[in-house]
PDB file of C-alpha atoms in Angstrom:
ATOM      1  CA  UNK A  19      47.063 -89.688 -88.369  1.00 46.00           C
ATOM      2  CA  UNK A  20      48.787 -86.624 -86.875  1.00 41.00           C
ATOM      3  CA  UNK A  21      46.845 -84.547 -84.082  1.00 43.00           C
ATOM      4  CA  UNK A  22      45.443 -81.080 -84.939  1.00 44.00           C
ATOM      5  CA  UNK A  23      47.381 -78.630 -83.588  1.00 42.00           C
ATOM      6  CA  UNK A  24      46.062 -75.522 -81.898  1.00 41.00           C
ATOM      7  CA  UNK A  25      45.035 -72.739 -83.847  1.00 40.00           C
ATOM      8  CA  UNK A  26      46.552 -69.220 -82.342  1.00 40.00           C
ATOM      9  CA  UNK A  27      45.113 -65.515 -82.787  1.00 39.00           C
ATOM     10  CA  UNK A  28      41.901 -63.668 -83.171  1.00 37.00           C
ATOM     11  CA  UNK A  29      38.966 -65.195 -84.669  1.00 37.00           C
ATOM     12  CA  UNK A  30      40.676 -68.833 -86.006  1.00 33.00           C
ATOM     13  CA  UNK A  31      39.263 -72.114 -84.909  1.00 39.00           C
ATOM     14  CA  UNK A  32      41.034 -75.415 -84.589  1.00 38.00           C
ATOM     15  CA  UNK A  33      43.817 -76.178 -87.627  1.00 41.00           C
ATOM     16  CA  UNK A  34      42.034 -77.476 -91.220  1.00 45.00           C
ATOM     17  CA  UNK A  35      38.458 -75.416 -90.488  1.00 49.00           C
ATOM     18  CA  UNK A  36      37.933 -72.272 -91.840  1.00 52.00           C
ATOM     19  CA  UNK A  37      37.738 -69.022 -89.863  1.00 49.00           C
ATOM     20  CA  UNK A  38      34.920 -68.304 -88.629  1.00 51.00           C
ATOM     21  CA  UNK A  39      33.374 -64.810 -90.009  1.00 71.00           C
ATOM     22  CA  UNK A  40      30.854 -62.132 -88.433  1.00 84.00           C
ATOM     23  CA  UNK A  41      27.680 -62.357 -89.060  1.00 89.00           C
ATOM     24  CA  UNK A  42      26.660 -59.628 -92.128  1.00 91.00           C
ATOM     25  CA  UNK A  43      25.600 -56.334 -90.314  1.00 87.00           C
ATOM     26  CA  UNK A  44      22.441 -55.724 -92.168  1.00 91.00           C
ATOM     27  CA  UNK A  45      21.302 -59.654 -90.659  1.00 90.00           C
ATOM     28  CA  UNK A  46      21.966 -58.410 -87.196  1.00 91.00           C
ATOM     29  CA  UNK A  47      19.671 -55.488 -87.985  1.00 89.00           C
ATOM     30  CA  UNK A  48      16.789 -57.261 -89.043  1.00 93.00           C
ATOM     31  CA  UNK A  49      17.363 -59.359 -85.930  1.00 91.00           C
ATOM     32  CA  UNK A  50      16.617 -56.096 -83.764  1.00 89.00           C
ATOM     33  CA  UNK A  51      13.816 -54.825 -86.120  1.00 91.00           C
ATOM     34  CA  UNK A  52      11.909 -58.301 -85.953  1.00 93.00           C
ATOM     35  CA  UNK A  53      12.588 -58.152 -81.913  1.00 91.00           C
ATOM     36  CA  UNK A  54      10.925 -54.473 -81.430  1.00 89.00           C
ATOM     37  CA  UNK A  55       7.930 -55.628 -83.920  1.00 90.00           C
ATOM     38  CA  UNK A  56       7.076 -58.322 -81.496  1.00 90.00           C
ATOM     39  CA  UNK A  57       7.279 -56.322 -78.214  1.00 90.00           C
ATOM     40  CA  UNK A  58       5.025 -53.890 -79.886  1.00 88.00           C
ATOM     41  CA  UNK A  59       2.662 -56.180 -80.961  1.00 90.00           C
ATOM     42  CA  UNK A  60       2.603 -57.234 -76.916  1.00 89.00           C
ATOM     43  CA  UNK A  61       2.664 -53.900 -75.543  1.00 85.00           C
ATOM     44  CA  UNK A  62      -0.561 -52.524 -77.817  1.00 86.00           C
ATOM     45  CA  UNK A  63      -2.830 -55.231 -75.968  1.00 86.00           C
ATOM     46  CA  UNK A  64      -1.895 -53.540 -72.896  1.00 82.00           C
ATOM     47  CA  UNK A  65      -6.151 -52.599 -72.177  1.00 83.00           C
ATOM     48  CA  UNK A  66      -7.181 -56.698 -72.570  1.00 87.00           C
ATOM     49  CA  UNK A  67      -4.233 -57.375 -70.447  1.00 90.00           C
ATOM     50  CA  UNK A  68      -5.353 -54.892 -67.169  1.00 92.00           C
ATOM     51  CA  UNK A  69      -7.298 -56.948 -65.549  1.00 94.00           C
ATOM     52  CA  UNK A  70      -4.785 -59.759 -65.401  1.00 95.00           C
ATOM     53  CA  UNK A  71      -1.913 -57.861 -65.149  1.00 95.00           C
ATOM     54  CA  UNK A  72      -3.322 -55.987 -61.678  1.00 96.00           C
ATOM     55  CA  UNK A  73      -3.974 -59.474 -60.581  1.00 96.00           C
ATOM     56  CA  UNK A  74      -0.630 -60.676 -61.308  1.00 96.00           C
ATOM     57  CA  UNK A  75       1.106 -57.919 -59.458  1.00 96.00           C
ATOM     58  CA  UNK A  76      -0.873 -57.964 -56.491  1.00 96.00           C
ATOM     59  CA  UNK A  77       0.177 -61.661 -56.201  1.00 97.00           C
ATOM     60  CA  UNK A  78       3.353 -61.168 -56.591  1.00 97.00           C
ATOM     61  CA  UNK A  79       3.541 -58.854 -53.927  1.00 96.00           C
ATOM     62  CA  UNK A  80       1.156 -60.951 -51.967  1.00 96.00           C
ATOM     63  CA  UNK A  81       3.736 -63.838 -52.273  1.00 97.00           C
ATOM     64  CA  UNK A  82       7.012 -61.704 -51.444  1.00 97.00           C
ATOM     65  CA  UNK A  83       5.265 -60.748 -48.572  1.00 95.00           C
ATOM     66  CA  UNK A  84       4.470 -63.930 -47.170  1.00 96.00           C
ATOM     67  CA  UNK A  85       8.299 -64.923 -47.663  1.00 96.00           C
ATOM     68  CA  UNK A  86       9.127 -61.371 -45.945  1.00 96.00           C
ATOM     69  CA  UNK A  87      11.289 -60.469 -49.431  1.00 95.00           C
ATOM     70  CA  UNK A  88       8.984 -57.373 -49.873  1.00 94.00           C
ATOM     71  CA  UNK A  89      12.115 -54.812 -50.172  1.00 96.00           C
ATOM     72  CA  UNK A  90      10.759 -52.804 -52.752  1.00 97.00           C
ATOM     73  CA  UNK A  91       8.099 -50.207 -50.710  1.00 96.00           C
ATOM     74  CA  UNK A  92      11.122 -49.754 -48.122  1.00 96.00           C
ATOM     75  CA  UNK A  93      13.578 -48.825 -50.723  1.00 97.00           C
ATOM     76  CA  UNK A  94      11.628 -46.940 -52.955  1.00 97.00           C
ATOM     77  CA  UNK A  95      10.766 -44.673 -49.589  1.00 96.00           C
ATOM     78  CA  UNK A  96      14.201 -44.321 -49.160  1.00 97.00           C
ATOM     79  CA  UNK A  97      15.175 -43.331 -52.284  1.00 96.00           C
ATOM     80  CA  UNK A  98      12.206 -41.005 -52.859  1.00 94.00           C
ATOM     81  CA  UNK A  99      13.746 -38.708 -49.815  1.00 93.00           C
ATOM     82  CA  UNK A 100      17.231 -38.840 -51.294  1.00 94.00           C
ATOM     83  CA  UNK A 101      17.145 -36.512 -54.443  1.00 93.00           C
ATOM     84  CA  UNK A 102      20.361 -36.578 -55.951  1.00 94.00           C
ATOM     85  CA  UNK A 103      20.436 -40.142 -55.401  1.00 96.00           C
ATOM     86  CA  UNK A 104      16.924 -40.206 -57.219  1.00 95.00           C
ATOM     87  CA  UNK A 105      17.881 -38.914 -60.270  1.00 95.00           C
ATOM     88  CA  UNK A 106      20.798 -40.909 -60.571  1.00 96.00           C
ATOM     89  CA  UNK A 107      18.580 -43.990 -60.290  1.00 96.00           C
ATOM     90  CA  UNK A 108      16.132 -42.371 -62.674  1.00 94.00           C
ATOM     91  CA  UNK A 109      18.855 -41.785 -65.805  1.00 94.00           C
ATOM     92  CA  UNK A 110      20.477 -45.363 -64.971  1.00 95.00           C
ATOM     93  CA  UNK A 111      16.923 -46.835 -65.423  1.00 94.00           C
ATOM     94  CA  UNK A 112      16.629 -44.406 -68.484  1.00 91.00           C
ATOM     95  CA  UNK A 113      19.790 -44.494 -70.237  1.00 90.00           C
ATOM     96  CA  UNK A 114      22.217 -47.987 -68.985  1.00 93.00           C
ATOM     97  CA  UNK A 115      19.352 -50.269 -70.026  1.00 91.00           C
ATOM     98  CA  UNK A 116      19.384 -50.075 -74.022  1.00 91.00           C
ATOM     99  CA  UNK A 117      22.600 -47.948 -74.367  1.00 92.00           C
ATOM    100  CA  UNK A 118      24.591 -50.492 -72.093  1.00 95.00           C
ATOM    101  CA  UNK A 119      23.723 -53.386 -73.832  1.00 95.00           C
ATOM    102  CA  UNK A 120      23.861 -52.244 -77.233  1.00 93.00           C
ATOM    103  CA  UNK A 121      27.589 -51.025 -76.570  1.00 95.00           C
ATOM    104  CA  UNK A 122      28.600 -54.564 -75.153  1.00 95.00           C
ATOM    105  CA  UNK A 123      26.968 -56.273 -78.422  1.00 94.00           C
ATOM    106  CA  UNK A 124      28.748 -53.783 -80.609  1.00 94.00           C
ATOM    107  CA  UNK A 125      32.060 -54.936 -79.160  1.00 94.00           C
ATOM    108  CA  UNK A 126      31.737 -58.068 -78.874  1.00 94.00           C
ATOM    109  CA  UNK A 127      31.034 -57.922 -82.549  1.00 93.00           C
ATOM    110  CA  UNK A 128      34.064 -56.048 -83.225  1.00 93.00           C
ATOM    111  CA  UNK A 129      36.488 -57.657 -80.157  1.00 91.00           C
ATOM    112  CA  UNK A 130      35.484 -61.495 -80.191  1.00 88.00           C
ATOM    113  CA  UNK A 131      33.671 -62.644 -83.387  1.00 89.00           C
ATOM    114  CA  UNK A 132      33.726 -66.280 -81.912  1.00 88.00           C
ATOM    115  CA  UNK A 133      31.471 -65.537 -79.234  1.00 90.00           C
ATOM    116  CA  UNK A 134      29.514 -62.988 -80.645  1.00 92.00           C
ATOM    117  CA  UNK A 135      26.695 -65.887 -82.349  1.00 92.00           C
ATOM    118  CA  UNK A 136      26.274 -67.677 -79.090  1.00 93.00           C
ATOM    119  CA  UNK A 137      26.055 -64.263 -77.145  1.00 94.00           C
ATOM    120  CA  UNK A 138      23.763 -62.751 -79.500  1.00 94.00           C
ATOM    121  CA  UNK A 139      21.318 -66.054 -79.212  1.00 95.00           C
ATOM    122  CA  UNK A 140      21.725 -65.745 -75.316  1.00 96.00           C
ATOM    123  CA  UNK A 141      20.084 -62.257 -75.943  1.00 95.00           C
ATOM    124  CA  UNK A 142      17.757 -63.165 -78.666  1.00 96.00           C
ATOM    125  CA  UNK A 143      16.324 -65.967 -76.715  1.00 96.00           C
ATOM    126  CA  UNK A 144      15.950 -63.997 -73.310  1.00 96.00           C
ATOM    127  CA  UNK A 145      13.738 -61.730 -74.698  1.00 96.00           C
ATOM    128  CA  UNK A 146      11.544 -64.359 -77.240  1.00 95.00           C
ATOM    129  CA  UNK A 147      11.472 -65.727 -73.113  1.00 96.00           C
ATOM    130  CA  UNK A 148      10.610 -62.424 -71.672  1.00 95.00           C
ATOM    131  CA  UNK A 149       8.255 -61.374 -74.168  1.00 95.00           C
ATOM    132  CA  UNK A 150       6.009 -65.079 -74.090  1.00 95.00           C
ATOM    133  CA  UNK A 151       5.943 -64.316 -70.611  1.00 95.00           C
ATOM    134  CA  UNK A 152       4.422 -61.281 -71.252  1.00 94.00           C
ATOM    135  CA  UNK A 153       1.747 -62.158 -73.724  1.00 94.00           C
ATOM    136  CA  UNK A 154       0.816 -65.470 -71.253  1.00 94.00           C
ATOM    137  CA  UNK A 155       1.537 -63.519 -67.755  1.00 94.00           C
ATOM    138  CA  UNK A 156       1.376 -60.111 -67.535  1.00 95.00           C
ATOM    139  CA  UNK A 157       2.924 -58.321 -64.320  1.00 96.00           C
ATOM    140  CA  UNK A 158       1.371 -54.995 -63.434  1.00 96.00           C
ATOM    141  CA  UNK A 159       4.816 -53.312 -61.641  1.00 96.00           C
ATOM    142  CA  UNK A 160       4.839 -51.973 -57.834  1.00 96.00           C
ATOM    143  CA  UNK A 161       4.085 -48.295 -58.959  1.00 95.00           C
ATOM    144  CA  UNK A 162       1.145 -48.783 -60.946  1.00 94.00           C
ATOM    145  CA  UNK A 163      -0.443 -50.907 -57.970  1.00 95.00           C
ATOM    146  CA  UNK A 164      -3.569 -48.685 -56.647  1.00 94.00           C
ATOM    147  CA  UNK A 165      -2.822 -48.192 -52.639  1.00 93.00           C
ATOM    148  CA  UNK A 166      -0.103 -49.873 -52.422  1.00 93.00           C
ATOM    149  CA  UNK A 167       1.759 -46.668 -51.721  1.00 94.00           C
ATOM    150  CA  UNK A 168       4.922 -46.938 -54.234  1.00 96.00           C
ATOM    151  CA  UNK A 169       6.333 -43.222 -55.506  1.00 95.00           C
ATOM    152  CA  UNK A 170       6.489 -44.009 -59.276  1.00 94.00           C
ATOM    153  CA  UNK A 171      10.303 -41.989 -59.232  1.00 94.00           C
ATOM    154  CA  UNK A 172      10.997 -41.844 -63.173  1.00 93.00           C
ATOM    155  CA  UNK A 173       7.512 -40.137 -63.751  1.00 91.00           C
ATOM    156  CA  UNK A 174       8.272 -37.718 -60.805  1.00 91.00           C
ATOM    157  CA  UNK A 175      11.871 -36.993 -63.037  1.00 89.00           C
ATOM    158  CA  UNK A 176       9.627 -35.651 -65.634  1.00 86.00           C
ATOM    159  CA  UNK A 177       9.210 -38.903 -68.061  1.00 85.00           C
ATOM    160  CA  UNK A 178       5.710 -39.447 -67.729  1.00 81.00           C
ATOM    161  CA  UNK A 179       4.256 -42.880 -66.422  1.00 78.00           C
ATOM    162  CA  UNK A 180       4.885 -44.303 -69.556  1.00 77.00           C
ATOM    163  CA  UNK A 181       8.409 -43.553 -68.846  1.00 76.00           C
ATOM    164  CA  UNK A 182       8.797 -42.704 -72.943  1.00 67.00           C
ATOM    165  CA  UNK A 183      11.948 -42.979 -74.667  1.00 67.00           C
ATOM    166  CA  UNK A 184      13.660 -44.489 -77.557  1.00 70.00           C
ATOM    167  CA  UNK A 185      11.525 -47.556 -77.169  1.00 75.00           C
ATOM    168  CA  UNK A 186       8.198 -47.214 -75.321  1.00 77.00           C
ATOM    169  CA  UNK A 187       7.590 -49.390 -72.113  1.00 82.00           C
ATOM    170  CA  UNK A 188       5.082 -51.825 -72.583  1.00 87.00           C
ATOM    171  CA  UNK A 189       3.253 -50.717 -68.603  1.00 90.00           C
ATOM    172  CA  UNK A 190       2.597 -54.706 -67.940  1.00 94.00           C
ATOM    173  CA  UNK A 191       5.726 -56.247 -68.343  1.00 92.00           C
ATOM    174  CA  UNK A 192       7.126 -57.030 -64.727  1.00 94.00           C
ATOM    175  CA  UNK A 193       7.916 -59.991 -64.719  1.00 96.00           C
ATOM    176  CA  UNK A 194      10.544 -61.038 -65.609  1.00 96.00           C
ATOM    177  CA  UNK A 195      12.647 -57.967 -65.598  1.00 96.00           C
ATOM    178  CA  UNK A 196      14.344 -56.922 -68.958  1.00 95.00           C
ATOM    179  CA  UNK A 197      16.396 -54.544 -67.024  1.00 95.00           C
ATOM    180  CA  UNK A 198      18.144 -57.205 -64.637  1.00 97.00           C
ATOM    181  CA  UNK A 199      18.339 -60.298 -68.051  1.00 97.00           C
ATOM    182  CA  UNK A 200      19.889 -57.634 -70.092  1.00 96.00           C
ATOM    183  CA  UNK A 201      22.231 -56.752 -67.420  1.00 97.00           C
ATOM    184  CA  UNK A 202      23.020 -60.084 -66.540  1.00 96.00           C
ATOM    185  CA  UNK A 203      23.832 -60.613 -69.851  1.00 96.00           C
ATOM    186  CA  UNK A 204      26.468 -57.560 -70.419  1.00 96.00           C
ATOM    187  CA  UNK A 205      28.214 -58.855 -67.440  1.00 95.00           C
ATOM    188  CA  UNK A 206      28.649 -62.719 -69.039  1.00 94.00           C
ATOM    189  CA  UNK A 207      29.658 -61.581 -72.604  1.00 94.00           C
ATOM    190  CA  UNK A 208      32.059 -58.583 -70.672  1.00 93.00           C
ATOM    191  CA  UNK A 209      33.388 -61.962 -68.283  1.00 91.00           C
ATOM    192  CA  UNK A 210      34.163 -63.570 -71.963  1.00 89.00           C
ATOM    193  CA  UNK A 211      35.834 -60.256 -73.226  1.00 91.00           C
ATOM    194  CA  UNK A 212      37.536 -58.587 -70.256  1.00 89.00           C
ATOM    195  CA  UNK A 213      41.514 -59.542 -69.610  1.00 83.00           C
ATOM    196  CA  UNK A 214      42.138 -58.370 -66.156  1.00 85.00           C
ATOM    197  CA  UNK A 215      40.461 -60.246 -63.238  1.00 83.00           C
ATOM    198  CA  UNK A 216      39.615 -56.623 -61.687  1.00 85.00           C
ATOM    199  CA  UNK A 217      37.757 -55.525 -64.496  1.00 86.00           C
ATOM    200  CA  UNK A 218      36.049 -58.487 -64.431  1.00 85.00           C
ATOM    201  CA  UNK A 219      34.587 -57.867 -61.099  1.00 87.00           C
ATOM    202  CA  UNK A 220      33.710 -54.523 -61.912  1.00 89.00           C
ATOM    203  CA  UNK A 221      31.743 -55.639 -64.320  1.00 91.00           C
ATOM    204  CA  UNK A 222      29.498 -57.706 -61.664  1.00 90.00           C
ATOM    205  CA  UNK A 223      28.818 -54.146 -60.264  1.00 94.00           C
ATOM    206  CA  UNK A 224      26.297 -53.217 -63.042  1.00 96.00           C
ATOM    207  CA  UNK A 225      23.519 -55.734 -62.611  1.00 96.00           C
ATOM    208  CA  UNK A 226      23.608 -55.226 -58.672  1.00 96.00           C
ATOM    209  CA  UNK A 227      23.087 -51.895 -59.524  1.00 96.00           C
ATOM    210  CA  UNK A 228      20.839 -52.472 -61.743  1.00 97.00           C
ATOM    211  CA  UNK A 229      18.687 -54.380 -59.269  1.00 97.00           C
ATOM    212  CA  UNK A 230      18.789 -51.870 -56.646  1.00 97.00           C
ATOM    213  CA  UNK A 231      17.540 -49.213 -59.114  1.00 97.00           C
ATOM    214  CA  UNK A 232      14.507 -51.309 -60.715  1.00 97.00           C
ATOM    215  CA  UNK A 233      13.468 -52.084 -56.899  1.00 97.00           C
ATOM    216  CA  UNK A 234      13.958 -48.872 -55.749  1.00 97.00           C
ATOM    217  CA  UNK A 235      11.792 -46.512 -58.730  1.00 96.00           C
ATOM    218  CA  UNK A 236       9.472 -49.084 -58.146  1.00 96.00           C
ATOM    219  CA  UNK A 237       9.444 -50.774 -61.775  1.00 96.00           C
ATOM    220  CA  UNK A 238      10.053 -54.402 -60.633  1.00 97.00           C
ATOM    221  CA  UNK A 239       9.706 -56.992 -57.275  1.00 97.00           C
ATOM    222  CA  UNK A 240      12.732 -58.664 -56.394  1.00 97.00           C
ATOM    223  CA  UNK A 241      10.975 -61.802 -58.036  1.00 97.00           C
ATOM    224  CA  UNK A 242      10.983 -59.567 -61.096  1.00 97.00           C
ATOM    225  CA  UNK A 243      14.258 -59.111 -61.009  1.00 97.00           C
ATOM    226  CA  UNK A 244      15.618 -63.191 -59.753  1.00 97.00           C
ATOM    227  CA  UNK A 245      13.482 -64.084 -62.736  1.00 97.00           C
ATOM    228  CA  UNK A 246      15.615 -61.665 -64.890  1.00 97.00           C
ATOM    229  CA  UNK A 247      18.543 -63.248 -64.262  1.00 97.00           C
ATOM    230  CA  UNK A 248      17.382 -67.088 -64.429  1.00 97.00           C
ATOM    231  CA  UNK A 249      15.892 -66.136 -68.090  1.00 97.00           C
ATOM    232  CA  UNK A 250      19.097 -65.186 -68.896  1.00 96.00           C
ATOM    233  CA  UNK A 251      21.395 -68.047 -67.299  1.00 95.00           C
ATOM    234  CA  UNK A 252      18.992 -70.616 -68.995  1.00 95.00           C
ATOM    235  CA  UNK A 253      19.408 -69.110 -72.494  1.00 95.00           C
ATOM    236  CA  UNK A 254      23.407 -68.459 -71.661  1.00 94.00           C
ATOM    237  CA  UNK A 255      23.580 -72.188 -71.080  1.00 92.00           C
ATOM    238  CA  UNK A 256      21.137 -72.871 -73.972  1.00 92.00           C
ATOM    239  CA  UNK A 257      23.386 -71.298 -76.492  1.00 90.00           C
ATOM    240  CA  UNK A 258      27.195 -72.415 -75.122  1.00 84.00           C
ATOM    241  CA  UNK A 259      28.237 -69.300 -73.925  1.00 74.00           C
ATOM    242  CA  UNK A 260      29.765 -70.921 -70.745  1.00 61.00           C
ATOM    243  CA  UNK A 261      32.673 -69.129 -68.787  1.00 54.00           C
ATOM    244  CA  UNK A 262      34.453 -72.391 -68.013  1.00 48.00           C
ATOM    245  CA  UNK A 263      37.428 -70.061 -65.330  1.00 49.00           C
ATOM    246  CA  UNK A 264      41.394 -69.815 -65.823  1.00 49.00           C
ATOM    247  CA  UNK A 265      40.542 -67.442 -68.693  1.00 50.00           C
ATOM    248  CA  UNK A 266      38.598 -70.083 -70.447  1.00 51.00           C
ATOM    249  CA  UNK A 267      35.387 -69.497 -71.889  1.00 56.00           C
ATOM    250  CA  UNK A 268      33.149 -72.175 -74.084  1.00 55.00           C
ATOM    251  CA  UNK A 269      31.242 -70.887 -76.919  1.00 57.00           C
ATOM    252  CA  UNK A 270      29.060 -72.827 -79.244  1.00 51.00           C
ATOM    253  CA  UNK A 271      31.401 -76.131 -78.010  1.00 51.00           C
ATOM    254  CA  UNK A 272      34.511 -74.516 -78.847  1.00 53.00           C
ATOM    255  CA  UNK A 273      37.280 -73.578 -75.959  1.00 51.00           C
ATOM    256  CA  UNK A 274      38.909 -70.215 -76.248  1.00 54.00           C
ATOM    257  CA  UNK A 275      41.128 -68.741 -73.761  1.00 50.00           C
ATOM    258  CA  UNK A 276      41.138 -65.039 -73.435  1.00 52.00           C
ATOM    259  CA  UNK A 277      44.771 -64.314 -72.886  1.00 48.00           C
ATOM    260  CA  UNK A 278      46.708 -61.063 -71.516  1.00 45.00           C
ATOM    261  CA  UNK A 279      47.898 -58.041 -74.156  1.00 46.00           C
ATOM    262  CA  UNK A 280      51.147 -58.573 -72.437  1.00 42.00           C
ATOM    263  CA  UNK A 281      54.794 -59.113 -74.650  1.00 40.00           C
ATOM    264  CA  UNK A 282      55.596 -61.812 -72.374  1.00 43.00           C
ATOM    265  CA  UNK A 283      52.656 -64.059 -73.111  1.00 42.00           C
ATOM    266  CA  UNK A 284      51.948 -62.878 -76.361  1.00 43.00           C
ATOM    267  CA  UNK A 285      52.876 -65.963 -78.952  1.00 44.00           C
ATOM    268  CA  UNK A 286      55.318 -64.977 -81.654  1.00 43.00           C
ATOM    269  CA  UNK A 287      53.582 -63.809 -85.131  1.00 41.00           C
ATOM    270  CA  UNK A 288      50.037 -63.595 -83.215  1.00 41.00           C
ATOM    271  CA  UNK A 289      48.357 -59.927 -82.683  1.00 40.00           C
ATOM    272  CA  UNK A 290      45.012 -61.983 -81.196  1.00 43.00           C
ATOM    273  CA  UNK A 291      44.294 -61.811 -77.886  1.00 45.00           C
ATOM    274  CA  UNK A 292      42.638 -64.791 -77.786  1.00 49.00           C
ATOM    275  CA  UNK A 293      43.706 -68.745 -78.037  1.00 45.00           C
ATOM    276  CA  UNK A 294      41.452 -70.737 -79.541  1.00 45.00           C
ATOM    277  CA  UNK A 295      41.715 -74.305 -77.969  1.00 44.00           C
ATOM    278  CA  UNK A 296      41.516 -77.477 -80.092  1.00 40.00           C
ATOM    279  CA  UNK A 297      39.007 -80.314 -78.955  1.00 41.00           C
ATOM    280  CA  UNK A 298      41.941 -82.829 -79.807  1.00 40.00           C
ATOM    281  CA  UNK A 299      45.381 -83.119 -77.846  1.00 44.00           C
ATOM    282  CA  UNK A 300      48.374 -82.282 -79.190  1.00 43.00           C
ATOM    283  CA  UNK A 301      51.672 -85.010 -79.120  1.00 44.00           C
ATOM    284  CA  UNK A 302      53.898 -82.980 -81.660  1.00 44.00           C
ATOM    285  CA  UNK A 303      57.394 -82.782 -80.592  1.00 43.00           C
ATOM    286  CA  UNK A 304      58.803 -80.165 -78.859  1.00 42.00           C
ATOM    287  CA  UNK A 305      60.851 -77.447 -79.785  1.00 41.00           C
ATOM    288  CA  UNK A 306      64.148 -78.227 -79.832  1.00 42.00           C
ATOM    289  CA  UNK A 307      66.374 -76.867 -76.707  1.00 42.00           C
ATOM    290  CA  UNK A 308      68.872 -74.493 -78.800  1.00 46.00           C
ATOM    291  CA  UNK A 309      65.854 -72.642 -80.271  1.00 46.00           C
ATOM    292  CA  UNK A 310      65.126 -74.538 -83.526  1.00 47.00           C
ATOM    293  CA  UNK A 311      61.387 -75.069 -84.371  1.00 49.00           C
ATOM    294  CA  UNK A 312      61.261 -78.675 -84.704  1.00 48.00           C
ATOM    295  CA  UNK A 313      60.265 -79.986 -87.833  1.00 48.00           C
ATOM    296  CA  UNK A 314      55.690 -80.494 -88.297  1.00 45.00           C
ATOM    297  CA  UNK A 315      54.404 -82.948 -90.865  1.00 44.00           C
ATOM    298  CA  UNK A 316      52.309 -81.570 -93.900  1.00 47.00           C
ATOM    299  CA  UNK A 317      48.301 -80.670 -92.794  1.00 45.00           C
ATOM    300  CA  UNK A 318      47.954 -83.521 -95.656  1.00 43.00           C
ATOM    301  CA  UNK A 319      50.336 -86.094 -94.204  1.00 41.00           C
ATOM    302  CA  UNK A 320      49.263 -89.258 -93.188  1.00 41.00           C
ATOM    303  CA  UNK A 321      51.764 -90.931 -91.462  1.00 42.00           C
ATOM    304  CA  UNK A 322      54.916 -89.556 -89.507  1.00 44.00           C
ATOM    305  CA  UNK A 323      58.168 -91.222 -88.648  1.00 45.00           C
ATOM    306  CA  UNK A 324      60.179 -91.121 -85.309  1.00 48.00           C
ATOM    307  CA  UNK A 325      62.812 -87.802 -84.776  1.00 48.00           C
ATOM    308  CA  UNK A 326      66.031 -88.449 -85.963  1.00 48.00           C
ATOM    309  CA  UNK A 327      69.189 -87.462 -83.954  1.00 47.00           C
ATOM    310  CA  UNK A 328      70.393 -84.613 -84.968  1.00 47.00           C
ATOM    311  CA  UNK A 329      73.240 -84.366 -87.142  1.00 46.00           C
ATOM    312  CA  UNK A 330      72.378 -87.732 -88.415  1.00 47.00           C
ATOM    313  CA  UNK A 331      69.762 -86.630 -91.563  1.00 47.00           C
ATOM    314  CA  UNK A 332      72.888 -84.686 -92.427  1.00 44.00           C
ATOM    315  CA  UNK A 333      75.615 -87.218 -92.247  1.00 43.00           C
ATOM    316  CA  UNK A 334      73.278 -89.402 -94.045  1.00 43.00           C
ATOM    317  CA  UNK A 335      72.659 -87.146 -96.653  1.00 44.00           C
ATOM    318  CA  UNK A 336      76.574 -86.188 -97.656  1.00 43.00           C
ATOM    319  CA  UNK A 337      77.985 -90.309 -97.581  1.00 44.00           C
ATOM    320  CA  UNK A 338      75.074 -90.988-100.081  1.00 43.00           C
ATOM    321  CA  UNK A 339      76.480 -87.542-102.081  1.00 43.00           C
ATOM    322  CA  UNK A 340      79.903 -89.467-101.884  1.00 43.00           C
ATOM    323  CA  UNK A 341      78.823 -92.306-103.479  1.00 43.00           C
TER     324      UNK A 341
END
């Protein structure tokens, strides 16, 4: 049986397999709606969770102090004394969390159909894990801890203590930090979609900046940041979206090579920016030295003959004709 050749082009799977299509957009919107409903339900239980959230918040801060990791108060006081930086941090906290994440999700839907399903599943798992912890183990953020000395930077900027926005915030959902969980997801998907190495390094600045912002504005502890990143890392591994290095991404068990958009590396007749690599090694004969493509047997063939020396096939046919 002939080996299956690699398939080239955007959104193509290995030869003989159907093209992977994008899921229906209406279904994706329904997933977002369900997640919002679950989040809203957990948020509605704020009064019942207040006592536990306060105790857990003090516990987290106490553990950090024992480990000498309590950097939040120092960052918060520094930010409060720098009004320009405080304003920029508040805008980042309020706008980037949802805006950047949805933009990358849409980008992946349009530009990386082979990556989209595992990427979307990783984001869904991240949110479900986060909301489960919010319900079972509510944690009060530093800004709400009485007597801890933190200033609520977002409230001081005019957004109120509830941090009004397109989605009302759960006040006792500090652990894990969904801001960092989503930011980690963003950089993982961006690295899989981007072609240039420098752009990938720049993408890594996004979660680093977000980590500074959420701690300096007194919305999260350092341990929240670590927990958020860990949750997303586990979700990404569970859904099979893995950056394998050397321009290769594994998405849902399929190896995809991200290629640079240059004329020298673009395969003839191909307009895509990625190659899906078959799990089966290819042993098909290479093109002849004079540039003539080698003969390839049809996909339905079950046997293959050894290649004939150049010219012999033509000479045999001529002798048969003269007879």
